[in-house]
Coordinates of C-alpha atoms and ligand atoms in Angstrom, one line a residue:
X1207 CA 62.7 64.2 52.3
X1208 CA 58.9 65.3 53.3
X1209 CA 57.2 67.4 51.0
X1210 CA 56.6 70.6 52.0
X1211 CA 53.0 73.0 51.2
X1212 CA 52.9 76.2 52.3
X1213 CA 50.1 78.5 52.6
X1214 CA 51.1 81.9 51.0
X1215 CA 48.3 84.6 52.1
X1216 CA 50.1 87.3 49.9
X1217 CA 48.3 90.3 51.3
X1218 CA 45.3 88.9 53.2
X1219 CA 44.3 88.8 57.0
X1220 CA 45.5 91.0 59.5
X1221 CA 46.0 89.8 63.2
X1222 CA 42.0 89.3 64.1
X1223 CA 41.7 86.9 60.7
X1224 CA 45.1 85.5 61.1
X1225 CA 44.0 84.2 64.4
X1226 CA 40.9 82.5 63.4
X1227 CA 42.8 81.0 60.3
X1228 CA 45.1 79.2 62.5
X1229 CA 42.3 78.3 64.9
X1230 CA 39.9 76.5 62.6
X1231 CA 42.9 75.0 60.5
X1232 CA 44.7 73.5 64.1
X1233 CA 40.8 71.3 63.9
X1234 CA 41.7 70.0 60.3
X1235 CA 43.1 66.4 60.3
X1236 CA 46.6 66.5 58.9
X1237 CA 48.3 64.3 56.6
X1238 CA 51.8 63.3 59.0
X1239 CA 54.2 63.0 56.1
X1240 CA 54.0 66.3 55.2
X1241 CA 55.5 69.4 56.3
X1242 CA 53.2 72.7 56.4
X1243 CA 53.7 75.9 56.4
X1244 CA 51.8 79.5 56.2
X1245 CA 52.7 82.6 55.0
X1246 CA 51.5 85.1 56.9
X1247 CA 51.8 88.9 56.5
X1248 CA 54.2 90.5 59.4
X1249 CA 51.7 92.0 61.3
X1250 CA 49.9 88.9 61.7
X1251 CA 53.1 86.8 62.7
X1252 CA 52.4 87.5 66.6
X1253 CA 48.7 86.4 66.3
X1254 CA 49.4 83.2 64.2
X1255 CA 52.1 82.3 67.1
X1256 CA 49.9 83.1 69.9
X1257 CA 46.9 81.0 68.1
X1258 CA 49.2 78.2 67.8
X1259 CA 51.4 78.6 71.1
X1260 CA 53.8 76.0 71.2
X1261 CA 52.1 73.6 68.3
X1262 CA 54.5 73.2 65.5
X1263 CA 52.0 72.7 62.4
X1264 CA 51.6 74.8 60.9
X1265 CA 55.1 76.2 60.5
X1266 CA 55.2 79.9 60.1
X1267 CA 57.0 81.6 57.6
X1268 CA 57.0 85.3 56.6
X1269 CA 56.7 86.6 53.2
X1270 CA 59.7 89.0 52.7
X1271 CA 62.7 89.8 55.0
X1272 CA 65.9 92.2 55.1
X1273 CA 69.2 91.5 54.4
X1274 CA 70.6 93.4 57.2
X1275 CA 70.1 92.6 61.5
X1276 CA 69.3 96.4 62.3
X1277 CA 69.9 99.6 61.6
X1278 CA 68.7 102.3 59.4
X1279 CA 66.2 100.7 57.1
X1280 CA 62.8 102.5 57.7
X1281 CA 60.1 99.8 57.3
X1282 CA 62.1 96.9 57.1
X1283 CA 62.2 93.2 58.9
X1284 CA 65.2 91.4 59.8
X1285 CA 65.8 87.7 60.0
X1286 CA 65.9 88.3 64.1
X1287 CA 62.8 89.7 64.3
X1288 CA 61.3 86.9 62.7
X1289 CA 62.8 84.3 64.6
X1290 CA 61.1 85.9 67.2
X1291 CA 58.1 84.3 66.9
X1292 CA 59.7 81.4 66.0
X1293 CA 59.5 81.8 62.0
X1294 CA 61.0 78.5 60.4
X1295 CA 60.8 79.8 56.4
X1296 CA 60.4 83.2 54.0
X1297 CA 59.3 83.7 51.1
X1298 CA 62.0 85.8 49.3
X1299 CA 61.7 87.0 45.8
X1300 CA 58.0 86.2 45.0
X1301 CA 56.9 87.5 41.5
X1302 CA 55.3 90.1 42.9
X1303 CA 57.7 92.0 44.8
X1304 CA 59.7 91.4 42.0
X1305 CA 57.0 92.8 39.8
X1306 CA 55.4 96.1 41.8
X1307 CA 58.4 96.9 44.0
X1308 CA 61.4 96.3 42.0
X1309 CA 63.0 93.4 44.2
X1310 CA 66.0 92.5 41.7
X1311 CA 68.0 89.3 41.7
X1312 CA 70.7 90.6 43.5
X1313 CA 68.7 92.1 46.7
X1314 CA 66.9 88.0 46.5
X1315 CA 70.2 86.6 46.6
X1316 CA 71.2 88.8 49.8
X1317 CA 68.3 88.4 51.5
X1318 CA 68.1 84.5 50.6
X1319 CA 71.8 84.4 52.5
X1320 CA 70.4 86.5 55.5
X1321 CA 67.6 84.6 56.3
X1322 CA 70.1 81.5 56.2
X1323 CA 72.8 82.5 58.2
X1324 CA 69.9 83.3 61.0
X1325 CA 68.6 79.9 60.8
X1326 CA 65.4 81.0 58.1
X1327 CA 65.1 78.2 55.1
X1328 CA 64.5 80.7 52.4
X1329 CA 61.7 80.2 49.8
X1330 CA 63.0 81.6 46.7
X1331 CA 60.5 82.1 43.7
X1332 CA 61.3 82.2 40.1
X1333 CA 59.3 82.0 37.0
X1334 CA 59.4 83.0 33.7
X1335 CA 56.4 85.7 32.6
X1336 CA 53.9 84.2 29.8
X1337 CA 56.4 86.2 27.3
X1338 CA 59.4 84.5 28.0
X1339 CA 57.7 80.8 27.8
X1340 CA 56.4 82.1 24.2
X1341 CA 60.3 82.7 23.2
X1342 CA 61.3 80.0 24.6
X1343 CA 63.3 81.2 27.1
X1344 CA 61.4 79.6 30.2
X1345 CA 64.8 77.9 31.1
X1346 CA 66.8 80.2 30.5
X1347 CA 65.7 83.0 32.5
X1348 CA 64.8 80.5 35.6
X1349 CA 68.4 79.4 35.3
X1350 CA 69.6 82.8 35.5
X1351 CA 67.4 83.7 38.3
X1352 CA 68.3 80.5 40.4
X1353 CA 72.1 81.2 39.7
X1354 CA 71.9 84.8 40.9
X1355 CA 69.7 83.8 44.3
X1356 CA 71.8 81.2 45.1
X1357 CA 75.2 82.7 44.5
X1358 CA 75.5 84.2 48.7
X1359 CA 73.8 81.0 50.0
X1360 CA 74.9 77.6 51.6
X1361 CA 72.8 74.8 51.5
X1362 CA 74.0 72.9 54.7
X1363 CA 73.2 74.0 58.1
X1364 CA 69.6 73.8 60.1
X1365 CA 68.6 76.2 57.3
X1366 CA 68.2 74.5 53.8
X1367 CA 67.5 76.5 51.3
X1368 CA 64.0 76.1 49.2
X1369 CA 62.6 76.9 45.8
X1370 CA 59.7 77.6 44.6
X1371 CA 59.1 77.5 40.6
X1372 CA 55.9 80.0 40.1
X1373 CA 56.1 80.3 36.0
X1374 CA 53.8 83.9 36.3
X1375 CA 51.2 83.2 34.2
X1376 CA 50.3 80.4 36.4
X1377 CA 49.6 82.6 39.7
X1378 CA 46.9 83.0 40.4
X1379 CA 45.3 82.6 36.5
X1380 CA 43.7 79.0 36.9
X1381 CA 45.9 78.4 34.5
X1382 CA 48.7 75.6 35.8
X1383 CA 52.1 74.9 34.2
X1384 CA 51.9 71.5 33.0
X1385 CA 52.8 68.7 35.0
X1386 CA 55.2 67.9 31.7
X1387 CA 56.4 71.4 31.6
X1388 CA 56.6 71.7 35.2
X1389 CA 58.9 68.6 35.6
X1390 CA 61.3 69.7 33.0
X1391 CA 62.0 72.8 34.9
X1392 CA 62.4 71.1 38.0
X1393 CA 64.8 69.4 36.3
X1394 CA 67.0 72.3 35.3
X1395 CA 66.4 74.0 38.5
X1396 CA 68.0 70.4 40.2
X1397 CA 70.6 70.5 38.1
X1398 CA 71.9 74.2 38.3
X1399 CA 71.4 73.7 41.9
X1400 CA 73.9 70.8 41.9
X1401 CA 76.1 72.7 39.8
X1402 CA 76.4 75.5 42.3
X1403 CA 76.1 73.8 45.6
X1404 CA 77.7 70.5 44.9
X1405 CA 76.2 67.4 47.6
X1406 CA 74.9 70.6 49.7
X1407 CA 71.8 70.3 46.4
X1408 CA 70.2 67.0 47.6
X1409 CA 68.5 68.9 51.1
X1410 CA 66.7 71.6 48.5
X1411 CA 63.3 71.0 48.0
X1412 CA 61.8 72.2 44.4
X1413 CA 58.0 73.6 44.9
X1414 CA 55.7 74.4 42.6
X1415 CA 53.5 77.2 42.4
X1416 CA 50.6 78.8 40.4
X1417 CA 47.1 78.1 40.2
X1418 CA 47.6 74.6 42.6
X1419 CA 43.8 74.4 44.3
X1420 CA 42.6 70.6 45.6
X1421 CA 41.4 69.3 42.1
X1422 CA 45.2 69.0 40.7
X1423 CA 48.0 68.9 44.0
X1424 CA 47.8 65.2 43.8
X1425 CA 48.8 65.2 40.4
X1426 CA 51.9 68.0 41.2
X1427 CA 52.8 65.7 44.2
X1428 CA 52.9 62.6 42.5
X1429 CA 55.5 64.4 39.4
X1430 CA 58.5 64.0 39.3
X1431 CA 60.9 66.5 40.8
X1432 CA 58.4 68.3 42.6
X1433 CA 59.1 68.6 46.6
X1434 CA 55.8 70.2 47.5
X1435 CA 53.8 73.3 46.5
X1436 CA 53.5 77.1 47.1
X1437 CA 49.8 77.7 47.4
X1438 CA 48.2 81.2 47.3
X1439 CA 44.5 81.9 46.5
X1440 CA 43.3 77.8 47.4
X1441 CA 44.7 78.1 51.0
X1442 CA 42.8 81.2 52.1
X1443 CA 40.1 79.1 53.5
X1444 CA 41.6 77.2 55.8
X1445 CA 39.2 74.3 55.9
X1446 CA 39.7 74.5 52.4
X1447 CA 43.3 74.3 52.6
X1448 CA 43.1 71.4 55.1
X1449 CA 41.5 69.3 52.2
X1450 CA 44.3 70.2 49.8
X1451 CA 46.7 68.8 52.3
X1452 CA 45.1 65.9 52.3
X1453 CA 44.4 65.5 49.1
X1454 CA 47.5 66.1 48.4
X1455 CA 48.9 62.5 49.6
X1456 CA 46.0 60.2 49.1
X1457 CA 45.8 57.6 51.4
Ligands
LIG472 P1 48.1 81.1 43.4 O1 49.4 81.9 43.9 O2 48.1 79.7 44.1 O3 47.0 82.0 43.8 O4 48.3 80.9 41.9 C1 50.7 81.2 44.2 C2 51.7 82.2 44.6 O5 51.8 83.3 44.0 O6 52.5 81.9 45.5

């Protein structure tokens, strides 16, 4: 399985930026074995795809999605409107629409499903706040969370499911989850994921996320259960994020 990076924006760049990001990151020498992605905000989904045309790296992905196809859901995006312009991934779930609009593990786990049944890998975040690591209940609460995402999803299929492991006070803090800590609860994620999709388990990739910049990818890429990263505030530049691919596998 390639490991996977993706560029997660958050809420940065319109269509003008969006553009130029692509642009000056399609002149960056890539690193073949990996697969790349960018998060982009909606409105900047039809800019990124024009800027790329038919060019496959970077991958785009979106950063939220609907459970339903259409109807009335004022201000919502369905899985078909992103495939639209070609969207491979979304992020569903992040910490922070968790956090300032309310997203609960239930509305994750339906639009984790919807974005798989329309071909969409999902990227579905969990993380335990600063709190819960200090009670030690880091595992329990990502176990919880993975169960309830993954409880409307299939793994098989052109769409495999991803996961991203963002422990909250590592976003965007400087401050990164250990890579001892960080391998433990890839561990568990791997093994709840086993327990609930059987065989289906072995296509899921296991990301980490929070506070990953250029100094220490190597490091999460080289430990052990981690399938890539989820990379906010270090991919904004994009020549910047261009050296974090590569350093992410050093030659
Ligand atoms: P960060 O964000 O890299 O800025 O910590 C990661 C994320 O929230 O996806």
């Amino acid at each position: 399985m390639k490991k996977l990076l993706i560029a997660n924006w958050k809420m940065h760049y319109g269509p003008i930026k969006a553009g130029a990001w692509i642009r000056a990151f399609r002149r960056e020498r890539l690193p073949k074995e990996l697969d790349i992605a960018v998060a982009v905000p909606f409105v900047s989904l039809a800019a990124a795809r024009s800027s790329l045309g038919r060019a496959s790296i970077p991958a785009l992905a979106a950063q939220d999605v609907f459970w339903n196809e259409e109807g009335a859901f004022t201000g919502e995006i369905s899985p078909g409107m992103l495939l639209e312009f070609g969207t491979e991934y979304c992020i569903v779930g992040h910490s922070e629409r968790r956090q300032y609009l309310g997203e609960t593990d239930e509305m994750v786990s339906k639009k984790a499903a919807a974005a798989q049944r329309s071909g969409i890998s999902p990227v579905i975040c969990v993380g335990e706040t600063k709190i819960q690591r200090a009670r030690g209940e880091a595992s329990k609460t990502v176990r919880s969370q993975i169960t309830a995402a993954v409880s409307q999803s299939k793994s098989e299929g052109k769409a495999p499911l991803v996961i991203a492991y963002e422990p909250l006070w590592a976003i965007g803090s400087g401050k990164s989850c250990s890579p001892q800590d960080t391998k433990e609860m890839h561990t568990i994620i791997r093994s709840v994921l086993e327990k609930k999709l059987g065989k289906a388990a072995s296509a899921v990739r296991i990301l980490y996320g929070g506070s990953v910049d250029v100094r220490n990818v190597a490091e999460y890429m080289t430990t052990t259960g981690v399938d890539g990263a989820l990379i906010g505030g270090a991919s904004l530049d994009p020549r910047n994020f261009g050296l974090l691919c590569r350093a992410a596998l050093p030659a």
